[in-house]
Short mmCIF file of C-alpha atoms in Angstrom, two decimals:
data_model
loop_
_atom_site.label_atom_id
_atom_site.label_comp_id
_atom_site.label_asym_id
_atom_site.label_seq_id
_atom_site.Cartn_x
_atom_site.Cartn_y
_atom_site.Cartn_z
CA MET Y 8 -21.14 -6.50 -109.18
CA LYS Y 9 -20.98 -6.48 -112.76
CA GLU Y 10 -24.52 -7.35 -113.03
CA LEU Y 11 -26.04 -5.60 -110.60
CA TYR Y 12 -25.35 -3.07 -112.28
CA ASN Y 13 -26.64 -3.41 -115.74
CA GLN Y 14 -29.54 -4.75 -113.70
CA LEU Y 15 -30.14 -1.20 -112.11
CA PHE Y 16 -29.52 0.58 -114.94
CA GLN Y 17 -32.28 -0.98 -116.80
CA LYS Y 18 -34.51 -0.97 -113.71
CA HIS Y 19 -34.05 2.52 -114.05
CA LYS Y 20 -35.48 2.19 -117.86
CA THR Y 21 -38.86 0.39 -116.61
CA GLU Y 22 -39.42 1.39 -113.60
CA ASP Y 23 -41.98 -2.12 -113.33
CA ASN Y 24 -43.34 -4.07 -110.27
CA THR Y 25 -41.97 -6.92 -111.74
CA SER Y 26 -38.64 -5.29 -111.83
CA LEU Y 27 -38.23 -4.00 -108.76
CA THR Y 28 -39.29 -7.09 -106.94
CA TYR Y 29 -36.81 -8.74 -108.73
CA MET Y 30 -34.00 -6.51 -108.20
CA ASP Y 31 -34.95 -6.59 -103.61
CA SER Y 32 -35.13 -10.73 -104.30
CA LEU Y 33 -31.51 -10.62 -105.59
CA GLN Y 34 -30.25 -8.17 -104.06
CA ARG Y 35 -30.82 -10.13 -100.82
CA ASP Y 36 -29.56 -13.13 -101.81
CA ILE Y 37 -26.07 -12.44 -102.40
CA ALA Y 38 -26.12 -9.15 -99.76
CA ILE Y 39 -25.74 -5.91 -102.30
CA GLY Y 40 -27.88 -2.90 -101.08
CA SER Y 41 -28.98 -0.56 -103.86
CA TRP Y 42 -28.96 3.20 -103.64
CA GLU Y 43 -30.12 6.06 -105.62
CA VAL Y 44 -29.99 9.43 -105.62
CA ASN Y 45 -32.74 11.70 -107.67
CA LEU Y 46 -30.63 15.23 -108.18
CA GLN Y 47 -34.44 16.48 -110.08
CA THR Y 48 -36.82 15.98 -107.03
CA ASP Y 49 -34.10 16.13 -104.61
CA THR Y 50 -35.43 12.35 -104.00
CA VAL Y 51 -32.81 9.41 -101.94
CA ILE Y 52 -33.89 5.67 -102.52
CA TRP Y 53 -32.50 2.52 -100.61
CA SER Y 54 -33.55 -0.76 -101.07
CA ALA Y 55 -33.98 -3.06 -98.81
CA MET Y 56 -31.14 -4.40 -97.98
CA THR Y 57 -29.31 -1.56 -98.23
CA LYS Y 58 -32.02 -0.21 -95.52
CA THR Y 59 -30.95 -3.99 -93.95
CA ILE Y 60 -27.10 -3.36 -93.98
CA HIS Y 61 -27.78 0.83 -91.89
CA GLU Y 62 -29.74 -1.41 -89.67
CA VAL Y 63 -33.10 1.39 -90.02
CA GLU Y 64 -36.62 -0.13 -90.08
CA GLN Y 65 -37.84 -0.61 -93.20
CA ASP Y 66 -39.82 2.23 -94.01
CA TYR Y 67 -36.76 4.39 -93.04
CA GLN Y 68 -36.71 7.75 -95.43
CA PRO Y 69 -33.04 8.60 -95.85
CA ASN Y 70 -32.30 12.28 -97.64
CA VAL Y 71 -28.93 13.29 -98.67
CA LYS Y 72 -27.65 14.79 -95.38
CA GLU Y 73 -28.76 11.55 -93.56
CA GLY Y 74 -27.09 9.43 -95.25
CA VAL Y 75 -23.57 11.34 -95.73
CA ASN Y 76 -23.98 11.21 -91.87
CA PHE Y 77 -23.92 7.76 -91.42
CA PHE Y 78 -20.59 7.60 -91.90
CA LEU Y 79 -17.81 8.02 -89.60
CA GLU Y 80 -16.91 11.79 -88.76
CA GLY Y 81 -13.57 12.66 -90.36
CA TYR Y 82 -11.69 10.72 -93.05
CA ASN Y 83 -14.77 8.36 -94.44
CA ARG Y 84 -17.48 11.20 -94.46
CA ASP Y 85 -15.26 13.32 -95.71
CA LEU Y 86 -14.14 11.62 -98.32
CA ILE Y 87 -17.77 9.69 -99.45
CA SER Y 88 -19.03 13.54 -99.89
CA LEU Y 89 -16.04 14.39 -102.29
CA LEU Y 90 -17.08 11.48 -104.44
CA PHE Y 91 -20.52 12.25 -104.34
CA ALA Y 92 -19.67 15.81 -105.04
CA ARG Y 93 -17.41 13.95 -108.28
CA ALA Y 94 -19.90 12.03 -109.86
CA VAL Y 95 -23.15 15.09 -109.43
CA ASN Y 96 -20.28 17.62 -111.12
CA ASP Y 97 -17.48 15.60 -112.90
CA GLN Y 98 -19.77 13.25 -113.59
CA GLN Y 99 -17.10 10.54 -112.25
CA SER Y 100 -17.62 7.14 -110.95
CA TYR Y 101 -16.21 5.95 -108.04
CA ASP Y 102 -15.40 2.24 -106.12
CA ARG Y 103 -14.10 2.54 -102.34
CA GLU Y 104 -14.78 0.83 -99.31
CA PHE Y 105 -15.97 3.48 -96.26
CA GLN Y 106 -15.98 2.98 -92.97
CA LEU Y 107 -19.72 3.87 -91.91
CA LYS Y 108 -22.14 3.83 -87.96
CA THR Y 109 -25.37 1.68 -87.92
CA ALA Y 110 -28.57 2.95 -87.03
CA LYS Y 111 -27.35 1.00 -83.70
CA ASN Y 112 -24.29 2.77 -83.39
CA ASN Y 113 -22.08 -0.87 -85.06
CA ILE Y 114 -19.54 0.33 -86.80
CA LYS Y 115 -19.24 -1.62 -90.72
CA TRP Y 116 -16.64 -1.92 -93.52
CA VAL Y 117 -19.01 -1.22 -96.53
CA ARG Y 118 -17.79 -1.03 -100.14
CA ILE Y 119 -19.61 1.48 -102.30
CA VAL Y 120 -19.77 1.31 -106.31
CA ALA Y 121 -21.43 4.38 -108.08
CA TYR Y 122 -22.58 5.38 -111.23
CA PRO Y 123 -23.51 8.91 -112.37
CA VAL Y 124 -26.79 8.98 -114.39
CA ILE Y 125 -26.20 11.48 -117.25
CA GLU Y 126 -28.93 12.82 -119.47
CA ASP Y 127 -28.55 16.50 -122.27
CA ASN Y 128 -24.69 16.56 -120.46
CA LYS Y 129 -26.08 16.32 -117.16
CA THR Y 130 -26.43 14.37 -114.13
CA LYS Y 131 -30.04 13.53 -113.66
CA LYS Y 132 -29.75 10.84 -110.70
CA VAL Y 133 -26.20 9.21 -109.19
CA ILE Y 134 -27.46 4.90 -108.61
CA GLY Y 135 -24.69 2.63 -106.68
CA VAL Y 136 -24.92 -0.29 -104.26
CA LEU Y 137 -23.36 -1.60 -101.08
CA GLN Y 138 -21.95 -4.05 -100.04
CA ASP Y 139 -21.05 -5.31 -96.10
CA ILE Y 140 -17.66 -6.68 -96.27
CA THR Y 141 -17.29 -5.95 -92.14
CA GLU Y 142 -16.14 -9.84 -92.07
CA LYS Y 143 -14.17 -9.61 -94.84
CA ASN Y 144 -12.04 -6.93 -93.51
CA ASN Y 145 -12.03 -7.76 -90.30
CA THR Y 146 -10.41 -11.27 -91.16
CA LEU Y 147 -8.00 -9.79 -93.33
CA ASN Y 148 -7.21 -7.56 -90.49
CA GLU Y 149 -6.69 -10.46 -88.13
CA LEU Y 150 -4.86 -11.41 -91.22
CA LYS Y 151 -3.02 -9.16 -91.67
CA LEU Y 152 -2.56 -8.31 -87.58
CA LYS Y 153 -1.28 -12.53 -87.56
CA GLU Y 154 1.32 -11.56 -90.48
CA GLU Y 155 2.99 -8.70 -88.42
CA LEU Y 156 3.81 -10.58 -85.46
CA ILE Y 157 5.20 -13.78 -87.55
CA ARG Y 158 6.86 -11.31 -89.27
CA THR Y 159 8.05 -9.21 -86.08
CA THR Y 160 9.16 -12.64 -84.32
CA PHE Y 161 10.78 -14.09 -87.51
CA GLU Y 162 12.61 -11.37 -87.67
CA HIS Y 163 13.57 -10.24 -83.84
CA ALA Y 164 14.19 -13.83 -82.78
CA PRO Y 165 16.89 -14.36 -80.42
CA ASN Y 166 17.40 -17.04 -83.08
CA GLY Y 167 18.57 -17.19 -86.47
CA MET Y 168 16.02 -18.05 -88.48
CA ALA Y 169 15.84 -18.92 -92.66
CA LEU Y 170 13.62 -20.22 -94.83
CA VAL Y 171 14.79 -22.51 -97.57
CA SER Y 172 13.88 -23.58 -100.81
CA LEU Y 173 13.38 -27.29 -101.43
CA SER Y 174 16.33 -27.15 -103.24
CA GLY Y 175 18.72 -25.66 -100.25
CA GLU Y 176 18.20 -22.21 -101.11
CA ILE Y 177 17.87 -18.97 -98.56
CA ILE Y 178 14.68 -17.69 -100.02
CA THR Y 179 14.66 -15.02 -97.10
CA LEU Y 180 16.43 -15.08 -92.94
CA ASN Y 181 16.34 -12.83 -90.20
CA LYS Y 182 18.98 -10.24 -88.49
CA THR Y 183 20.35 -13.36 -85.70
CA PHE Y 184 21.20 -15.46 -88.97
CA CYS Y 185 23.72 -12.49 -90.48
CA ASP Y 186 25.03 -11.99 -86.98
CA TYR Y 187 25.89 -15.52 -86.53
CA LEU Y 188 27.75 -16.19 -89.33
CA GLY Y 189 29.13 -12.66 -90.24
CA TYR Y 190 27.55 -12.03 -93.71
CA THR Y 191 24.72 -9.48 -94.49
CA THR Y 192 21.24 -10.58 -95.94
CA GLU Y 193 21.88 -9.50 -99.30
CA GLU Y 194 25.17 -12.01 -99.45
CA LEU Y 195 23.11 -15.20 -98.18
CA ILE Y 196 20.29 -14.93 -99.80
CA GLY Y 197 20.05 -17.20 -103.03
CA CYS Y 198 22.79 -19.68 -101.36
CA LYS Y 199 22.96 -22.88 -100.93
CA ILE Y 200 22.99 -23.56 -97.02
CA ASN Y 201 25.13 -26.49 -97.30
CA LYS Y 202 27.36 -24.37 -98.86
CA LEU Y 203 28.18 -22.98 -95.36
CA SER Y 204 27.91 -26.55 -93.84
CA HIS Y 205 31.63 -27.30 -91.64
CA PRO Y 206 32.64 -30.38 -94.26
CA GLY Y 207 32.65 -32.40 -91.76
CA ASP Y 208 28.70 -31.85 -91.30
CA ILE Y 209 27.85 -32.16 -94.78
CA ASP Y 210 26.37 -35.30 -94.97
CA ILE Y 211 23.96 -35.31 -91.12
CA ILE Y 212 20.69 -32.86 -93.72
CA PRO Y 213 20.12 -35.08 -96.65
CA ALA Y 214 18.83 -37.87 -95.16
CA ASN Y 215 16.75 -36.57 -92.38
CA ILE Y 216 15.23 -33.54 -95.52
CA LYS Y 217 14.56 -36.73 -97.46
CA ASN Y 218 12.23 -38.04 -94.33
CA LEU Y 219 11.27 -34.60 -94.21
CA ILE Y 220 9.19 -34.08 -97.41
CA ASP Y 221 8.52 -37.94 -97.63
CA GLY Y 222 6.13 -36.67 -94.58
CA VAL Y 223 7.76 -39.91 -92.22
CA SER Y 224 8.62 -36.73 -89.50
CA ASP Y 225 7.45 -33.01 -89.60
CA LYS Y 226 11.42 -31.55 -87.39
CA PHE Y 227 14.10 -33.14 -87.16
CA GLU Y 228 17.00 -31.55 -84.83
CA CYS Y 229 21.20 -31.99 -84.23
CA GLU Y 230 23.75 -30.79 -83.40
CA LYS Y 231 26.07 -29.13 -86.86
CA ARG Y 232 28.67 -26.68 -87.34
CA TYR Y 233 28.60 -23.58 -89.76
CA ILE Y 234 30.99 -21.27 -91.20
CA LYS Y 235 31.73 -18.08 -90.53
CA LYS Y 236 32.58 -16.00 -93.41
CA ASP Y 237 35.88 -15.17 -91.07
CA GLY Y 238 36.48 -18.65 -91.74
CA SER Y 239 35.88 -19.88 -88.02
CA TYR Y 240 33.10 -21.44 -87.19
CA ILE Y 241 30.74 -22.05 -84.70
CA ASN Y 242 28.85 -25.12 -82.88
CA CYS Y 243 24.37 -24.70 -83.30
CA ILE Y 244 21.31 -26.21 -82.13
CA LEU Y 245 20.42 -26.92 -85.64
CA SER Y 246 16.23 -27.31 -86.07
CA ILE Y 247 14.25 -28.06 -89.81
CA SER Y 248 10.83 -27.99 -90.03
CA ILE Y 249 8.54 -27.85 -93.01
CA LEU Y 250 5.88 -25.89 -94.66
CA ARG Y 251 3.23 -27.57 -96.61
CA ASN Y 252 0.11 -26.22 -98.85
CA GLU Y 253 -3.45 -27.40 -98.47
CA ASN Y 254 -2.55 -29.54 -100.82
CA ASN Y 255 0.11 -31.01 -97.92
CA GLN Y 256 2.63 -30.98 -100.73
CA PRO Y 257 5.98 -29.20 -99.25
CA ILE Y 258 6.96 -25.69 -100.42
CA HIS Y 259 9.47 -24.52 -97.99
CA PHE Y 260 11.63 -25.96 -95.22
CA ILE Y 261 12.51 -23.52 -91.79
CA SER Y 262 16.34 -23.93 -90.21
CA HIS Y 263 15.87 -22.60 -86.93
CA LEU Y 264 19.35 -21.95 -85.03
CA ILE Y 265 20.18 -21.70 -81.99
CA ASP Y 266 24.61 -20.33 -81.20
CA ILE Y 267 26.01 -23.43 -78.67
CA THR Y 268 29.56 -22.29 -78.90
CA GLU Y 269 30.43 -20.20 -76.09
CA ARG Y 270 28.34 -23.61 -74.06
CA LYS Y 271 30.53 -25.82 -76.30
CA VAL Y 272 33.82 -23.71 -75.04
CA ALA Y 273 32.67 -23.81 -71.61
CA HIS Y 274 31.57 -27.48 -71.21
CA LYS Y 275 35.18 -27.91 -72.64
CA GLU Y 276 36.99 -26.33 -70.38
CA VAL Y 277 34.39 -27.33 -67.47
CA GLU Y 278 35.28 -30.86 -68.74
CA THR Y 279 39.44 -30.53 -69.15
CA LEU Y 280 38.87 -29.01 -64.75
CA LEU Y 281 37.55 -32.19 -64.13
CA THR Y 282 40.00 -34.55 -65.60
CA THR Y 283 42.87 -32.28 -64.21
CA THR Y 284 40.61 -32.47 -60.35
CA LYS Y 285 40.70 -36.08 -60.35
CA SER Y 286 43.87 -36.14 -61.60
CA GLN Y 287 45.16 -33.82 -58.70
CA ASN Y 288 42.18 -35.88 -55.95
CA GLU Y 289 44.11 -39.27 -56.40
CA LYS Y 290 47.48 -38.13 -56.48
CA LEU Y 291 46.38 -36.66 -53.01
CA LEU Y 292 44.53 -39.69 -51.97
CA ASN Y 293 47.86 -41.40 -53.22
CA PHE Y 294 50.17 -38.83 -51.23
CA ALA Y 295 47.92 -39.17 -48.05
CA HIS Y 296 48.13 -42.87 -47.92
CA ILE Y 297 51.95 -43.43 -48.56
CA VAL Y 298 52.49 -39.33 -45.82
CA SER Y 299 50.20 -42.30 -43.81
CA HIS Y 300 50.98 -45.32 -43.69
CA ASN Y 301 55.09 -44.08 -43.45
CA LEU Y 302 53.80 -42.06 -40.73
CA ARG Y 303 52.55 -44.99 -39.30
CA SER Y 304 55.34 -47.36 -39.14
CA HIS Y 305 57.07 -44.34 -37.72
CA SER Y 306 55.04 -43.14 -34.94
CA GLY Y 307 54.42 -47.38 -34.17
CA ASN Y 308 58.39 -47.54 -33.93
CA LEU Y 309 58.08 -44.98 -31.61
CA GLU Y 310 55.80 -46.96 -29.61
CA MET Y 311 57.55 -49.56 -29.36
CA LEU Y 312 60.76 -47.93 -28.61
CA LEU Y 313 59.10 -46.57 -25.52
CA ASP Y 314 57.54 -50.03 -24.35
CA ILE Y 315 61.34 -51.49 -24.55
CA MET Y 316 62.80 -48.85 -22.58
CA LYS Y 317 59.42 -48.89 -19.54
CA THR Y 318 60.77 -52.60 -19.48
CA ASP Y 319 64.25 -53.38 -20.10
CA LEU Y 320 65.15 -49.87 -18.77
CA PRO Y 321 62.28 -48.94 -16.02
CA GLU Y 322 65.48 -46.95 -14.53
CA CYS Y 323 65.13 -44.42 -17.87
CA THR Y 324 61.65 -43.88 -17.47
CA GLU Y 325 61.82 -42.43 -13.56
CA ASN Y 326 61.90 -38.12 -14.81
CA GLU Y 327 60.09 -35.82 -15.60
CA PHE Y 328 60.34 -35.70 -19.53
CA PHE Y 329 60.23 -39.57 -20.38
CA PRO Y 330 55.96 -38.95 -19.35
CA LEU Y 331 55.96 -35.76 -22.28
CA ILE Y 332 57.50 -38.43 -24.38
CA GLU Y 333 55.29 -40.63 -23.63
CA GLU Y 334 52.44 -38.78 -24.67
CA ALA Y 335 53.63 -36.90 -26.82
CA VAL Y 336 53.96 -40.01 -29.16
CA ASN Y 337 50.78 -41.35 -28.11
CA ASN Y 338 49.10 -37.89 -29.34
CA LEU Y 339 50.64 -38.60 -32.63
CA SER Y 340 49.96 -41.68 -33.33
CA GLU Y 341 45.46 -40.72 -32.21
CA THR Y 342 46.34 -37.72 -35.19
CA ILE Y 343 48.00 -40.64 -37.71
CA SER Y 344 45.01 -42.30 -38.27
CA ASN Y 345 42.09 -39.79 -37.36
CA LEU Y 346 44.13 -38.31 -40.36
CA ASN Y 347 44.40 -41.57 -42.04
CA GLU Y 348 40.35 -41.95 -41.38
CA VAL Y 349 39.70 -38.76 -42.96
CA SER Y 350 41.99 -39.60 -46.21
CA ILE Y 351 40.18 -42.72 -46.80
CA ILE Y 352 36.07 -41.17 -46.50
CA ASN Y 353 35.71 -39.95 -50.42
CA SER Y 354 37.64 -43.63 -52.25
CA LYS Y 355 34.32 -45.08 -50.87
CA GLU Y 356 32.20 -44.26 -54.21
CA SER Y 357 28.51 -44.82 -54.78
CA LYS Y 358 28.39 -48.73 -55.65
CA ASP Y 359 29.69 -49.90 -52.22
CA LEU Y 360 25.73 -48.10 -50.87
CA LYS Y 361 23.23 -50.67 -49.17
CA ALA Y 362 20.69 -50.55 -48.01
CA VAL Y 363 20.45 -51.44 -44.08
CA ASN Y 364 17.29 -51.28 -41.80
CA LEU Y 365 18.16 -47.53 -40.10
CA LEU Y 366 16.04 -48.85 -36.69
CA LYS Y 367 18.60 -51.84 -36.23
CA THR Y 368 21.56 -49.03 -37.01
CA THR Y 369 20.17 -47.06 -34.72
CA HIS Y 370 19.71 -50.06 -31.60
CA THR Y 371 23.46 -51.70 -31.67
CA ALA Y 372 25.03 -47.75 -31.81
CA LEU Y 373 22.40 -46.87 -28.32
CA ALA Y 374 24.49 -50.42 -27.22
CA ASN Y 375 27.67 -48.99 -27.36
CA PHE Y 376 26.54 -45.94 -24.73
CA LYS Y 377 24.55 -47.99 -22.19
CA ALA Y 378 27.17 -47.36 -19.19
CA SER Y 379 27.05 -43.71 -20.53
CA ILE Y 380 22.90 -43.74 -20.13
CA ILE Y 381 22.84 -45.38 -16.86
CA ALA Y 382 25.32 -42.51 -15.57
CA THR Y 383 23.92 -39.87 -16.85
CA ASP Y 384 20.27 -41.13 -16.32
CA ALA Y 385 19.74 -40.12 -19.91
CA LYS Y 386 16.39 -40.24 -21.65
CA ILE Y 387 16.72 -41.52 -25.31
CA ASN Y 388 13.27 -40.95 -27.37
CA ILE Y 389 12.81 -43.19 -30.99
CA SER Y 390 10.64 -42.94 -33.50
CA ILE Y 391 11.63 -44.49 -36.51
CA ASP Y 392 9.23 -47.34 -38.24
CA SER Y 393 11.31 -50.46 -38.78
CA ASN Y 394 10.25 -51.12 -42.36
CA ILE Y 395 12.76 -47.73 -42.81
CA TYR Y 396 15.87 -48.75 -44.79
CA VAL Y 397 18.91 -45.65 -45.88
CA LEU Y 398 21.32 -46.00 -48.79
CA VAL Y 399 24.63 -46.11 -46.92
CA ILE Y 400 27.86 -47.59 -46.34
CA PRO Y 401 26.86 -49.06 -43.04
CA ALA Y 402 30.33 -48.70 -41.07
CA TYR Y 403 30.14 -44.53 -42.24
CA LEU Y 404 26.00 -44.38 -40.45
CA ASP Y 405 27.27 -46.49 -37.57
CA SER Y 406 30.31 -43.68 -36.79
CA ILE Y 407 27.85 -40.83 -38.21
CA LEU Y 408 25.29 -41.99 -35.33
CA PHE Y 409 27.80 -42.71 -33.16
CA ASN Y 410 29.38 -39.57 -33.49
CA LEU Y 411 26.50 -37.42 -33.03
CA ILE Y 412 24.84 -40.04 -29.33
CA SER Y 413 28.40 -39.59 -28.28
CA ASN Y 414 28.26 -35.69 -28.47
CA SER Y 415 24.51 -34.95 -27.21
CA ILE Y 416 25.79 -37.72 -23.89
CA LYS Y 417 29.20 -35.44 -23.97
CA TYR Y 418 28.00 -31.97 -23.66
CA LYS Y 419 25.21 -32.39 -21.83
CA ARG Y 420 24.05 -29.59 -19.44
CA PRO Y 421 25.19 -29.85 -15.94
CA ASP Y 422 21.78 -28.33 -14.23
CA ALA Y 423 19.69 -30.87 -16.55
CA THR Y 424 18.89 -34.65 -17.16
CA PRO Y 425 19.94 -35.13 -20.85
CA VAL Y 426 17.16 -36.01 -23.03
CA ILE Y 427 17.96 -37.08 -26.72
CA ASN Y 428 15.71 -37.67 -29.95
CA ILE Y 429 16.38 -39.79 -32.70
CA SER Y 430 12.87 -40.01 -34.98
CA ALA Y 431 13.37 -40.25 -38.79
CA GLN Y 432 10.54 -39.68 -42.27
CA GLN Y 433 10.83 -40.92 -45.67
CA THR Y 434 10.31 -38.63 -48.51
CA THR Y 435 10.29 -38.67 -52.04
CA ASP Y 436 13.61 -38.89 -52.56
CA PHE Y 437 15.69 -38.74 -48.80
CA ILE Y 438 14.79 -40.37 -45.38
CA LYS Y 439 15.23 -37.94 -43.14
CA ILE Y 440 16.80 -38.80 -40.19
CA THR Y 441 16.81 -36.32 -36.88
CA VAL Y 442 19.46 -36.73 -33.86
CA SER Y 443 18.15 -34.00 -30.95
CA ASP Y 444 19.24 -33.49 -27.64
CA ASN Y 445 19.00 -30.71 -24.69
CA GLY Y 446 22.54 -30.06 -23.80
CA LEU Y 447 24.56 -27.33 -24.40
CA GLY Y 448 24.32 -26.39 -26.82
CA ILE Y 449 25.87 -24.26 -29.85
CA ASP Y 450 26.52 -20.82 -30.58
CA LEU Y 451 25.95 -20.60 -34.33
CA ASP Y 452 26.37 -16.60 -34.71
CA LEU Y 453 29.66 -17.20 -33.69
CA HIS Y 454 30.76 -20.81 -35.06
CA LYS Y 455 27.81 -21.65 -37.92
CA ASN Y 456 31.13 -21.06 -41.22
CA LYS Y 457 32.60 -23.64 -38.28
CA ILE Y 458 31.10 -25.80 -36.93
CA PHE Y 459 32.03 -28.94 -39.18
CA GLY Y 460 35.79 -27.68 -39.41
CA LEU Y 461 38.39 -29.34 -38.95
CA TYR Y 462 39.46 -30.08 -35.81
CA LYS Y 463 37.24 -27.07 -34.53
CA THR Y 464 36.08 -27.73 -30.86
CA PHE Y 465 33.05 -25.10 -29.61
CA HIS Y 466 33.37 -26.98 -24.46
CA LYS Y 467 35.77 -26.99 -22.99
CA HIS Y 468 36.37 -31.06 -22.57
CA GLN Y 469 38.79 -33.23 -21.77
CA GLU Y 470 37.58 -35.36 -24.44
CA ALA Y 471 37.02 -33.03 -27.36
CA ARG Y 472 39.63 -33.28 -30.71
CA GLY Y 473 37.56 -31.31 -33.32
CA LEU Y 474 37.01 -34.37 -36.00
CA GLY Y 475 33.89 -35.89 -35.04
CA LEU Y 476 31.54 -33.50 -36.53
CA TYR Y 477 34.42 -33.73 -39.72
CA ILE Y 478 34.14 -36.37 -39.93
CA THR Y 479 30.32 -37.41 -39.53
CA LYS Y 480 29.70 -34.33 -42.68
CA ASN Y 481 32.72 -35.99 -44.98
CA GLN Y 482 31.19 -39.25 -44.34
CA VAL Y 483 27.06 -37.79 -44.97
CA GLU Y 484 28.62 -36.29 -48.18
CA ALA Y 485 30.63 -38.99 -48.99
CA MET Y 486 27.05 -41.39 -49.03
CA ASN Y 487 25.79 -38.33 -51.92
CA GLY Y 488 23.23 -37.16 -48.19
CA LYS Y 489 24.08 -33.39 -47.23
CA ILE Y 490 23.89 -32.72 -42.95
CA ASN Y 491 22.46 -29.35 -41.16
CA VAL Y 492 22.41 -28.53 -38.18
CA SER Y 493 19.92 -25.90 -36.05
CA SER Y 494 21.46 -24.94 -32.30
CA LYS Y 495 20.98 -22.47 -29.34
CA PRO Y 496 23.04 -21.81 -25.74
CA ASN Y 497 21.89 -23.66 -22.63
CA GLU Y 498 19.13 -24.83 -24.78
CA GLY Y 499 20.07 -27.84 -26.52
CA THR Y 500 21.62 -29.37 -30.43
CA THR Y 501 19.94 -30.65 -33.73
CA PHE Y 502 21.20 -32.97 -36.70
CA THR Y 503 19.49 -33.35 -39.83
CA ILE Y 504 20.55 -35.70 -42.18
CA HIS Y 505 19.01 -36.63 -45.39
CA LEU Y 506 20.16 -39.80 -46.99
CA LYS Y 507 19.13 -42.30 -49.97
CA HIS Y 508 16.80 -44.48 -50.00
CA GLU Y 509 16.02 -48.07 -51.93
CA ALA Y 510 13.85 -46.47 -54.28
CA HIS Y 511 16.87 -43.79 -55.32
#
């Protein structure tokens, strides 16, 4: 802009048309306007570009007061008034940035450079140039805002962050990084970051760093331990990325740490608990098998002895106590058999699952109840696509359907013909099997938490043992499925079972 000032001074010496034309052209090309205030004639002259910046018509004739009033009221207007007064009275030049409001009410940033023209030690004129710097200032303000945003994000990030030189020294870091390791900012700046590594993890970084510098990768992530100031260590997820300049040359690394020490401790505790639980379950299962086997032997001996008595010593059975003893032994044998069945359910593994046709299995289950269906005049509705296959332990699926159909017939309402609906539909993850009836129903407000309990019964029936639903639930869950129930007294019950299909 210095050359333009010199041209302005030359203009005031020549004031010829050629000079004026040249100045207007120059100002238009570089988007800088000129102005002058003649203190002797009290006139103000604006160049064409100055008027364009102020968004006034080209025939606009300004004066000093109007010119000052274009500046935003307050700081900007007060400052331009003060600087102009100093130029006039103290013969001081100025170069400052201001905000003004144009004739069209647009806010602009302008840079004004002004010089007093002095003759006989008196200020004759004040001349200057005016440049529209709105775009530049807006860009700078946006850049400052982004820088502030980045700085705030960096400083207040919940995880540790550090800017690291290519040679490994920490340039700057945030508070969280310091808190992780127990150092102050001053203690860590300039420190080689690899010196903070656990000795067993030092070799993790170098090969990956070379790939970053060579452009093979933009970032890498690993699990790494760091030594704290107190000598303990933390487990971290370390993520390192690289910053490059406009020439794509690497300049800095950004290290990002996430402290996973608590997660690692919790994971280890869970692993220990799972190991302990697995061991205990295996011991309990072995204990159940041993007890079941031994009890079955003893109960079998009792049954055999009773049979011998009935055959060889019939006179010993002709009393009121023998039938009671026989019933007690039979009940004991049944209980042992049931408990043995429960104990082996969860010993089956997912590898035992097989794909079976659900419709075919359902018809097979119903075949067991032909006599009961005829006797009760039960109506059976089946809505299962013949192409639906479920991933199950076949014996478990047979048992599940048997128990649910048996309950629907067993607990029918005496005043209604039994209606049993069996349906299935395939979803993304499961085969949804529904078995519903119009029987006695269950009061879930009373029994919701007991419905699948062991030896829990909800109706008086001579065959009720409280074992079927318990076994059913365990069998469903052993096949990675789930079972739910909805029911209302005297309206019926619906069991919904979700089992995996072949795709899963």
